[in-house]
PDB file of C-alpha atoms in Angstrom:
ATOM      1  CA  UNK C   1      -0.713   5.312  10.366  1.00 46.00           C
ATOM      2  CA  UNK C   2      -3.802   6.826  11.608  1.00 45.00           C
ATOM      3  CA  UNK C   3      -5.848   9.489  10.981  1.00 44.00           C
ATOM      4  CA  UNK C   4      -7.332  11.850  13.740  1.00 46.00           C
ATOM      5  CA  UNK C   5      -7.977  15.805  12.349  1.00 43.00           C
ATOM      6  CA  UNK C   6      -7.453  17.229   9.038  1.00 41.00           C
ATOM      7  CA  UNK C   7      -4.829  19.830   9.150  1.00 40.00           C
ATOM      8  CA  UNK C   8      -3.287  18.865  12.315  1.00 44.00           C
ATOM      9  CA  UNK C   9      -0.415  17.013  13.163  1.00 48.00           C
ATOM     10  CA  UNK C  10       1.185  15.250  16.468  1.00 51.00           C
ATOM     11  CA  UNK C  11       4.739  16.123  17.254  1.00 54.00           C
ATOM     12  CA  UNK C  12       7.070  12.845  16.076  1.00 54.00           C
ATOM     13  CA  UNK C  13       8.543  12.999  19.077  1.00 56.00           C
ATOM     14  CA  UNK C  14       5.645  12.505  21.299  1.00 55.00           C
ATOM     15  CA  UNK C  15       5.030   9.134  22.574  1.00 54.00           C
ATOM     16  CA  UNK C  16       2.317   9.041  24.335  1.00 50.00           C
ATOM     17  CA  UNK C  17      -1.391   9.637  23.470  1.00 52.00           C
ATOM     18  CA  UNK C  18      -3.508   9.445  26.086  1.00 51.00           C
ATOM     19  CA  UNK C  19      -6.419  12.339  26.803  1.00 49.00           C
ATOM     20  CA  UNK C  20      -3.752  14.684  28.760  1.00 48.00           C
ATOM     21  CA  UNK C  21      -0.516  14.354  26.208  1.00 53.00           C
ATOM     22  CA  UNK C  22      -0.130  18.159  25.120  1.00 48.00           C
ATOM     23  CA  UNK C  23       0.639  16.629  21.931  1.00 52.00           C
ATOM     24  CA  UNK C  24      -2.883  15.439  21.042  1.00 52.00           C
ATOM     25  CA  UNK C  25      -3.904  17.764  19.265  1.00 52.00           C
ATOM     26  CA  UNK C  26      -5.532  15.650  15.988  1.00 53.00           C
ATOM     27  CA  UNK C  27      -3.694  14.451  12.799  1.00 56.00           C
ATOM     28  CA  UNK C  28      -1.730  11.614  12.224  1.00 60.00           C
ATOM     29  CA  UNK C  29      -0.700   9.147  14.670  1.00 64.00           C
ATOM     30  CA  UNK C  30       2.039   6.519  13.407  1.00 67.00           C
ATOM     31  CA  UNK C  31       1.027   2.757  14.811  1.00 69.00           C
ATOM     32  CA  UNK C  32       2.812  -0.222  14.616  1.00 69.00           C
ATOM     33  CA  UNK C  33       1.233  -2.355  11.541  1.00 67.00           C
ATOM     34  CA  UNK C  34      -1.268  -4.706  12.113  1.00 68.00           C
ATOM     35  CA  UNK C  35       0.207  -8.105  13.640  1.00 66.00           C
ATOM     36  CA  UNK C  36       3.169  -7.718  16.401  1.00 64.00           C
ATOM     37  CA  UNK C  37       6.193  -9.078  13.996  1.00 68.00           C
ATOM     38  CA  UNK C  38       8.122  -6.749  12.121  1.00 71.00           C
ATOM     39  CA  UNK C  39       7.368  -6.670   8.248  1.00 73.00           C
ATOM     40  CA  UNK C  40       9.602  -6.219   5.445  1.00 76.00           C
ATOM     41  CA  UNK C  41       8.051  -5.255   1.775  1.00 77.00           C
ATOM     42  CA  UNK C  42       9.198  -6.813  -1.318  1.00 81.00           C
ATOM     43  CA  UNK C  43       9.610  -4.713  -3.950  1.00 85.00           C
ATOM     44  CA  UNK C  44      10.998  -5.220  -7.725  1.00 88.00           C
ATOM     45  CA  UNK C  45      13.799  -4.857  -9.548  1.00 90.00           C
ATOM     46  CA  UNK C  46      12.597  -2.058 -11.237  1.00 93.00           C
ATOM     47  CA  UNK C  47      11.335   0.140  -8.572  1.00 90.00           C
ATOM     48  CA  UNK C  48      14.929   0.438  -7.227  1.00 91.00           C
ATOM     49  CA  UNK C  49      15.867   3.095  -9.822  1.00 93.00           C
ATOM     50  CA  UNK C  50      13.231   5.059  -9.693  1.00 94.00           C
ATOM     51  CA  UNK C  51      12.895   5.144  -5.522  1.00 93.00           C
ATOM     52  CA  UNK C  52      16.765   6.656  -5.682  1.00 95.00           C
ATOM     53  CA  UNK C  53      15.459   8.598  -8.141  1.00 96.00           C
ATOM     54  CA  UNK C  54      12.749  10.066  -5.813  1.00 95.00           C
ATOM     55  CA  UNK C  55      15.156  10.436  -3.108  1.00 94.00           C
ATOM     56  CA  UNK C  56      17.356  12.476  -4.683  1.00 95.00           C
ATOM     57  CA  UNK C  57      14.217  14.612  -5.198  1.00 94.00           C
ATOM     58  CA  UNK C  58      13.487  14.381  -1.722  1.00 94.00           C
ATOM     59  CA  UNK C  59      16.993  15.560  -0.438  1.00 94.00           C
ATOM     60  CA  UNK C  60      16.752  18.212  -2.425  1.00 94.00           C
ATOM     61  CA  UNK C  61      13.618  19.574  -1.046  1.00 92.00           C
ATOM     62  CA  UNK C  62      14.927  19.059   2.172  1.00 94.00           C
ATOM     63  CA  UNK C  63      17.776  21.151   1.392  1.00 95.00           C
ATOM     64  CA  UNK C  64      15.708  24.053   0.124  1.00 94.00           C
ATOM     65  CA  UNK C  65      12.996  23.837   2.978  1.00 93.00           C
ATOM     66  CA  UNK C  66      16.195  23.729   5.509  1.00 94.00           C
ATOM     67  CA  UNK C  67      14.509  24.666   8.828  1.00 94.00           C
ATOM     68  CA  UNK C  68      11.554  24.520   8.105  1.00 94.00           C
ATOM     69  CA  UNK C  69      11.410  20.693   7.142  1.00 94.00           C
ATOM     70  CA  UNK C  70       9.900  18.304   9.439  1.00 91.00           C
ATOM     71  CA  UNK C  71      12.089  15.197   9.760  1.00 90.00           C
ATOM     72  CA  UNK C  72       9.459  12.329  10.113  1.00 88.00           C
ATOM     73  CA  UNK C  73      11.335   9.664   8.318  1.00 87.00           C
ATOM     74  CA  UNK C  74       8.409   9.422   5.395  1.00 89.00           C
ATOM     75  CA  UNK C  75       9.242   8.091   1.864  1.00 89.00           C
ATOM     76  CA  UNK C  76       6.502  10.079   0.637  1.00 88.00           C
ATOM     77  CA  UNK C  77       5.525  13.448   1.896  1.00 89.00           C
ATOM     78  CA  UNK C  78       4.861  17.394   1.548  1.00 87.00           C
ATOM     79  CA  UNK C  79       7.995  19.683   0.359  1.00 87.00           C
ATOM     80  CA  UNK C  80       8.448  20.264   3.860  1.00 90.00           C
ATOM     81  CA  UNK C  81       8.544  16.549   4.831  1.00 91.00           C
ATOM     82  CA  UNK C  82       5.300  16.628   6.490  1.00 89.00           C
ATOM     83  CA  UNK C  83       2.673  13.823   6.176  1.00 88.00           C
ATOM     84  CA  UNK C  84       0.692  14.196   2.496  1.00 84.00           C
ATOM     85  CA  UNK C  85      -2.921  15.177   3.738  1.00 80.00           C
ATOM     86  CA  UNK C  86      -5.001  12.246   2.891  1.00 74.00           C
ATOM     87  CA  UNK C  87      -7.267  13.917   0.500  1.00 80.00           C
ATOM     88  CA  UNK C  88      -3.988  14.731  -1.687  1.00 82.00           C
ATOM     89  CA  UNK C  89      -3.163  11.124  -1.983  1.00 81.00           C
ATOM     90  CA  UNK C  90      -6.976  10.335  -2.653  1.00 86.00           C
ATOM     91  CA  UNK C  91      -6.802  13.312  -5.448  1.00 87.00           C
ATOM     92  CA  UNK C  92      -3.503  11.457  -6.909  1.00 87.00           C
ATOM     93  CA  UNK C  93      -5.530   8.350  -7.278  1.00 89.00           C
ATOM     94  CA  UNK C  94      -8.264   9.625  -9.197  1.00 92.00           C
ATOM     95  CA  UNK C  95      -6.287  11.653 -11.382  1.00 93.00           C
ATOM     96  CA  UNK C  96      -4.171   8.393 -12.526  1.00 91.00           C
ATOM     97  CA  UNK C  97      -7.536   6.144 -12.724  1.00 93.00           C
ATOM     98  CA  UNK C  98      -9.081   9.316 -15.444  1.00 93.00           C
ATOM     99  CA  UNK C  99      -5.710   9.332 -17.282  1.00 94.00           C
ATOM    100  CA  UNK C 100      -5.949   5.425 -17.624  1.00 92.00           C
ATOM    101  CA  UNK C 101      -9.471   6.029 -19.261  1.00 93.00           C
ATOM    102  CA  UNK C 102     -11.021   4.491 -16.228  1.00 91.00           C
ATOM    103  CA  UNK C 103     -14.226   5.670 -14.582  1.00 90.00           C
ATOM    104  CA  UNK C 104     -12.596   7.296 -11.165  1.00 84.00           C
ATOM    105  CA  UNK C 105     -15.454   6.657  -8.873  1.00 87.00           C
ATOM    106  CA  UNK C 106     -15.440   2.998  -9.888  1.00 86.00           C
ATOM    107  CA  UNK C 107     -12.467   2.246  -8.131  1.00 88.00           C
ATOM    108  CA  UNK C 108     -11.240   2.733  -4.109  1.00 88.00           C
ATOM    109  CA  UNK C 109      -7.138   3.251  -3.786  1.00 85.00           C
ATOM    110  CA  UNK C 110      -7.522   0.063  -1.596  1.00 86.00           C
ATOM    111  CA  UNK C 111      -8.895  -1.846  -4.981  1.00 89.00           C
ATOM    112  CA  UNK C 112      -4.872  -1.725  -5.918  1.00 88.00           C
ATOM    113  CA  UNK C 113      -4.008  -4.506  -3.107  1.00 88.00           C
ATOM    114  CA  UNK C 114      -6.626  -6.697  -4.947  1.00 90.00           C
ATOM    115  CA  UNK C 115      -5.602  -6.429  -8.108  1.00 89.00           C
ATOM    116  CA  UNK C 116      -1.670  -6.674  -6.959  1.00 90.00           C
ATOM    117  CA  UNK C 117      -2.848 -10.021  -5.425  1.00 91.00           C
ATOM    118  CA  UNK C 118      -4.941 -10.911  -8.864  1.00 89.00           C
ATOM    119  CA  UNK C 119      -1.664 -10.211 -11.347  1.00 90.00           C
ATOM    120  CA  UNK C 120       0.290 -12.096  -8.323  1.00 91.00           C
ATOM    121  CA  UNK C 121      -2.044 -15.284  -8.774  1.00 88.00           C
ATOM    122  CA  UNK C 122      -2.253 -14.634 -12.569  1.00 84.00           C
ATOM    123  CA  UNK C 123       1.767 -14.995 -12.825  1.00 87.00           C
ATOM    124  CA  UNK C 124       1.663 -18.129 -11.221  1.00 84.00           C
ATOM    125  CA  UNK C 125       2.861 -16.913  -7.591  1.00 90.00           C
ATOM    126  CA  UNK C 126       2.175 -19.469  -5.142  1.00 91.00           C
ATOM    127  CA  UNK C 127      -0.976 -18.357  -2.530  1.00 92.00           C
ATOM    128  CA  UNK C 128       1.836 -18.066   0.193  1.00 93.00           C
ATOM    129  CA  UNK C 129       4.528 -15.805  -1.216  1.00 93.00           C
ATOM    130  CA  UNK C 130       1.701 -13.796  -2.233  1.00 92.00           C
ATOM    131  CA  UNK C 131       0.120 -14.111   1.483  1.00 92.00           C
ATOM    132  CA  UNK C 132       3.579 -12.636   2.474  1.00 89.00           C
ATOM    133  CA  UNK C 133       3.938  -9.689  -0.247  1.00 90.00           C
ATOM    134  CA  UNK C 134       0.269  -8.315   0.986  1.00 89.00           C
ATOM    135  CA  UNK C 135       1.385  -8.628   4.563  1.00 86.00           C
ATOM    136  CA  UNK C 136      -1.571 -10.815   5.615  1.00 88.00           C
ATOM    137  CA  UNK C 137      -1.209 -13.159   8.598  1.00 87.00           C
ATOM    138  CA  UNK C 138      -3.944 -14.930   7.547  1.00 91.00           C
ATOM    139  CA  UNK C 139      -4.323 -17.084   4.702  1.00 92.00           C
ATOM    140  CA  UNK C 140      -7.927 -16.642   4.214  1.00 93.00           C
ATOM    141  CA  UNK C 141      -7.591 -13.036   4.153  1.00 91.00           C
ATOM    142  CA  UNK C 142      -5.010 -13.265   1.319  1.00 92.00           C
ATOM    143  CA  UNK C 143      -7.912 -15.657  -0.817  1.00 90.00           C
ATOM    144  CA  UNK C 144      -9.673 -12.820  -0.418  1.00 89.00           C
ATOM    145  CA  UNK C 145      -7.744 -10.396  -2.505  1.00 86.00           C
ATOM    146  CA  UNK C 146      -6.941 -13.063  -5.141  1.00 87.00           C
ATOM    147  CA  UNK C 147      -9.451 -13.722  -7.803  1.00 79.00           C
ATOM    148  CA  UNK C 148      -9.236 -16.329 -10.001  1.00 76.00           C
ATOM    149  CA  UNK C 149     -10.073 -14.974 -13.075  1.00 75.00           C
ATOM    150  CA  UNK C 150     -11.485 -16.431 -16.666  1.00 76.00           C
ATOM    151  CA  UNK C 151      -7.981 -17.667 -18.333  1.00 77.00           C
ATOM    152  CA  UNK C 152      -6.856 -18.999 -14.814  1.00 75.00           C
ATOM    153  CA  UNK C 153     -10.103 -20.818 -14.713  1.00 78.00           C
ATOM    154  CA  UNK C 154      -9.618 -22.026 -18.353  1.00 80.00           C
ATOM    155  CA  UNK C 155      -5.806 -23.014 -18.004  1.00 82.00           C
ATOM    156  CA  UNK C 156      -6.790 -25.292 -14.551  1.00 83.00           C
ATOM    157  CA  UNK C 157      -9.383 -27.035 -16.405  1.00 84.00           C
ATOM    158  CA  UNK C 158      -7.222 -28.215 -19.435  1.00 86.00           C
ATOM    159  CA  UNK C 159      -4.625 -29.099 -17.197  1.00 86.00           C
ATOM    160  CA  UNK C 160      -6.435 -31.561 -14.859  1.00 86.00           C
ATOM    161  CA  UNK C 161      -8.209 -32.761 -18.048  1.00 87.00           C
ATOM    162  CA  UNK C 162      -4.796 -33.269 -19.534  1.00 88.00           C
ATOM    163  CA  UNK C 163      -4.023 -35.494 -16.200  1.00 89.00           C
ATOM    164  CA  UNK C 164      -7.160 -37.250 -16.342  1.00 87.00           C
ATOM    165  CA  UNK C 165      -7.565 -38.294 -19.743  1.00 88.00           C
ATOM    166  CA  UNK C 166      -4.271 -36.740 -21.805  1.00 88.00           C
ATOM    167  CA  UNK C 167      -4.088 -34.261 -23.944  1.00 86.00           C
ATOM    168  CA  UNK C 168      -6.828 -32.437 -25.850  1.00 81.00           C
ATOM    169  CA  UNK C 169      -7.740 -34.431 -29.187  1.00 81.00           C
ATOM    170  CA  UNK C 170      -7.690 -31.586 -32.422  1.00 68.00           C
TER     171      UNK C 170
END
Protein backbone atom coordinates (compact mmCIF):
# COMPACT_ATOMS: atom_id res chain seq x y z
CA UNK A 1 0.00 0.00 0.00
CA UNK A 2 0.95 3.43 -0.85
CA UNK A 3 0.53 6.62 0.30
CA UNK A 4 -0.37 9.69 -1.97
CA UNK A 5 -2.62 12.65 0.08
CA UNK A 6 -3.70 12.76 3.55
CA UNK A 7 -7.39 12.66 3.76
CA UNK A 8 -8.06 11.36 0.42
CA UNK A 9 -8.81 8.16 -0.84
CA UNK A 10 -8.96 6.28 -4.46
CA UNK A 11 -12.12 4.44 -5.24
CA UNK A 12 -11.30 0.36 -4.71
CA UNK A 13 -12.70 -0.16 -7.70
CA UNK A 14 -10.53 1.91 -9.85
CA UNK A 15 -7.81 0.24 -11.64
CA UNK A 16 -6.02 2.38 -13.28
CA UNK A 17 -3.79 5.32 -12.17
CA UNK A 18 -2.42 7.09 -14.70
CA UNK A 19 -2.53 11.25 -14.80
CA UNK A 20 -6.23 11.21 -16.46
CA UNK A 21 -8.01 8.30 -14.13
CA UNK A 22 -10.90 10.45 -12.45
CA UNK A 23 -10.05 8.40 -9.59
CA UNK A 24 -6.68 9.99 -8.76
CA UNK A 25 -7.47 12.05 -6.59
CA UNK A 26 -4.54 11.31 -3.64
CA UNK A 27 -4.67 8.71 -0.77
CA UNK A 28 -3.96 5.29 -0.75
CA UNK A 29 -3.13 3.22 -3.61
CA UNK A 30 -3.05 -0.72 -2.91
CA UNK A 31 0.22 -2.35 -4.87
CA UNK A 32 1.12 -5.69 -5.25
CA UNK A 33 4.02 -6.45 -2.50
CA UNK A 34 7.38 -6.17 -3.35
CA UNK A 35 8.64 -9.32 -5.47
CA UNK A 36 6.06 -10.79 -8.25
CA UNK A 37 5.15 -14.23 -6.23
CA UNK A 38 2.31 -14.30 -4.08
CA UNK A 39 3.13 -14.27 -0.22
CA UNK A 40 1.51 -15.97 2.52
CA UNK A 41 2.23 -14.73 6.36
CA UNK A 42 2.82 -17.06 9.11
CA UNK A 43 1.27 -16.30 12.03
CA UNK A 44 1.01 -18.19 15.61
CA UNK A 45 -1.03 -20.21 17.35
CA UNK A 46 -2.05 -17.69 19.52
CA UNK A 47 -2.98 -14.90 17.31
CA UNK A 48 -5.81 -17.09 15.88
CA UNK A 49 -8.12 -16.32 18.84
CA UNK A 50 -7.70 -13.08 19.15
CA UNK A 51 -7.91 -12.17 15.06
CA UNK A 52 -11.66 -13.95 15.31
CA UNK A 53 -11.92 -12.04 18.11
CA UNK A 54 -11.29 -8.76 16.17
CA UNK A 55 -13.47 -9.85 13.46
CA UNK A 56 -16.31 -10.27 15.26
CA UNK A 57 -15.61 -6.63 16.25
CA UNK A 58 -15.25 -5.76 12.81
CA UNK A 59 -18.64 -7.29 11.60
CA UNK A 60 -20.19 -5.60 14.00
CA UNK A 61 -19.11 -2.23 13.00
CA UNK A 62 -19.94 -3.05 9.69
CA UNK A 63 -23.34 -3.79 10.68
CA UNK A 64 -23.86 -0.51 12.49
CA UNK A 65 -22.08 1.70 9.76
CA UNK A 66 -24.45 -0.30 7.11
CA UNK A 67 -24.25 2.02 4.07
CA UNK A 68 -22.03 3.94 4.88
CA UNK A 69 -19.11 1.30 5.20
CA UNK A 70 -16.56 1.09 2.61
CA UNK A 71 -15.89 -2.55 1.69
CA UNK A 72 -12.05 -2.56 0.98
CA UNK A 73 -11.29 -5.98 2.23
CA UNK A 74 -8.82 -4.47 5.20
CA UNK A 75 -8.13 -6.48 8.42
CA UNK A 76 -7.54 -3.34 10.07
CA UNK A 77 -9.38 -0.16 9.43
CA UNK A 78 -11.70 2.95 10.45
CA UNK A 79 -15.41 2.09 11.86
CA UNK A 80 -16.45 2.66 8.49
CA UNK A 81 -13.95 0.21 6.92
CA UNK A 82 -11.90 2.83 5.43
CA UNK A 83 -8.05 2.76 5.39
CA UNK A 84 -6.61 3.91 9.16
CA UNK A 85 -4.91 7.35 8.25
CA UNK A 86 -1.30 6.72 8.69
CA UNK A 87 -0.70 9.14 11.41
CA UNK A 88 -3.36 7.03 13.56
CA UNK A 89 -1.34 3.94 13.23
CA UNK A 90 1.94 6.04 13.92
CA UNK A 91 -0.06 7.54 17.15
CA UNK A 92 -0.90 3.70 18.15
CA UNK A 93 2.76 2.99 18.09
CA UNK A 94 3.92 5.54 20.30
CA UNK A 95 1.30 5.19 22.71
CA UNK A 96 2.26 1.28 23.21
CA UNK A 97 6.22 2.14 23.18
CA UNK A 98 5.27 5.02 26.44
CA UNK A 99 3.09 2.34 28.12
CA UNK A 100 6.07 -0.19 27.82
CA UNK A 101 8.23 2.51 29.68
CA UNK A 102 10.14 3.01 26.50
CA UNK A 103 11.37 6.35 25.21
CA UNK A 104 8.77 6.78 22.04
CA UNK A 105 11.01 8.73 19.80
CA UNK A 106 13.70 6.08 20.19
CA UNK A 107 12.01 3.69 18.21
CA UNK A 108 10.45 3.72 14.28
CA UNK A 109 7.21 1.17 13.88
CA UNK A 110 9.55 -0.41 11.21
CA UNK A 111 12.17 -1.21 14.29
CA UNK A 112 9.37 -4.15 15.06
CA UNK A 113 10.51 -6.26 11.80
CA UNK A 114 14.05 -6.14 13.36
CA UNK A 115 13.43 -7.14 16.48
CA UNK A 116 10.78 -9.97 15.14
CA UNK A 117 13.85 -11.18 13.13
CA UNK A 118 16.24 -10.78 16.46
CA UNK A 119 13.69 -13.01 18.88
CA UNK A 120 13.41 -15.26 15.51
CA UNK A 121 17.34 -15.82 15.53
CA UNK A 122 17.37 -15.78 19.38
CA UNK A 123 14.85 -18.95 19.41
CA UNK A 124 17.02 -20.77 17.32
CA UNK A 125 14.99 -20.28 13.89
CA UNK A 126 17.07 -21.18 11.09
CA UNK A 127 18.23 -17.78 8.83
CA UNK A 128 15.83 -19.21 6.07
CA UNK A 129 12.47 -19.81 7.72
CA UNK A 130 13.09 -16.56 9.17
CA UNK A 131 14.08 -15.10 5.52
CA UNK A 132 10.54 -16.44 4.65
CA UNK A 133 8.43 -15.08 7.80
CA UNK A 134 9.89 -11.33 6.96
CA UNK A 135 9.01 -11.83 3.34
CA UNK A 136 12.53 -11.05 2.06
CA UNK A 137 13.69 -12.47 -1.28
CA UNK A 138 16.95 -11.87 -0.42
CA UNK A 139 19.00 -13.47 2.05
CA UNK A 140 21.23 -10.65 2.75
CA UNK A 141 18.43 -8.45 3.39
CA UNK A 142 17.06 -10.86 6.04
CA UNK A 143 20.97 -10.72 7.87
CA UNK A 144 20.13 -7.46 8.02
CA UNK A 145 17.25 -7.50 10.39
CA UNK A 146 18.83 -10.27 12.52
CA UNK A 147 21.29 -9.30 15.14
CA UNK A 148 23.20 -11.55 16.87
CA UNK A 149 23.09 -10.47 20.15
CA UNK A 150 25.43 -10.96 23.51
CA UNK A 151 24.03 -14.56 24.80
CA UNK A 152 23.88 -15.77 21.07
CA UNK A 153 27.42 -14.66 20.81
CA UNK A 154 28.28 -16.35 24.18
CA UNK A 155 26.30 -19.71 23.51
CA UNK A 156 28.30 -20.06 19.77
CA UNK A 157 31.51 -19.65 21.42
CA UNK A 158 31.13 -22.44 24.12
CA UNK A 159 29.75 -24.59 21.66
CA UNK A 160 32.56 -24.63 19.03
CA UNK A 161 34.93 -24.63 22.05
CA UNK A 162 33.06 -27.64 23.29
CA UNK A 163 33.81 -29.23 19.60
CA UNK A 164 37.25 -28.19 19.59
CA UNK A 165 38.59 -29.10 22.78
CA UNK A 166 35.37 -30.71 24.93
CA UNK A 167 33.67 -29.46 27.44
CA UNK A 168 34.44 -26.53 29.73
CA UNK A 169 36.80 -27.71 32.73
CA UNK A 170 35.02 -26.27 36.39
Amino acid sequence: MRRRRPGQFDSPDCTAHARSCPGRTGGWTFTRPKGKRKREVPIPPQLVPLLKAHRATQDAERRAAGDAWQEWGLVWCGPDGAPIRARDDWGAWKALLRAGGIEADAYRLHDARHTAGTLLGEQGVSIHVIQRILGHAQLSTTRRYVQPTDPLTTDAVSRIGGALWGPPEG
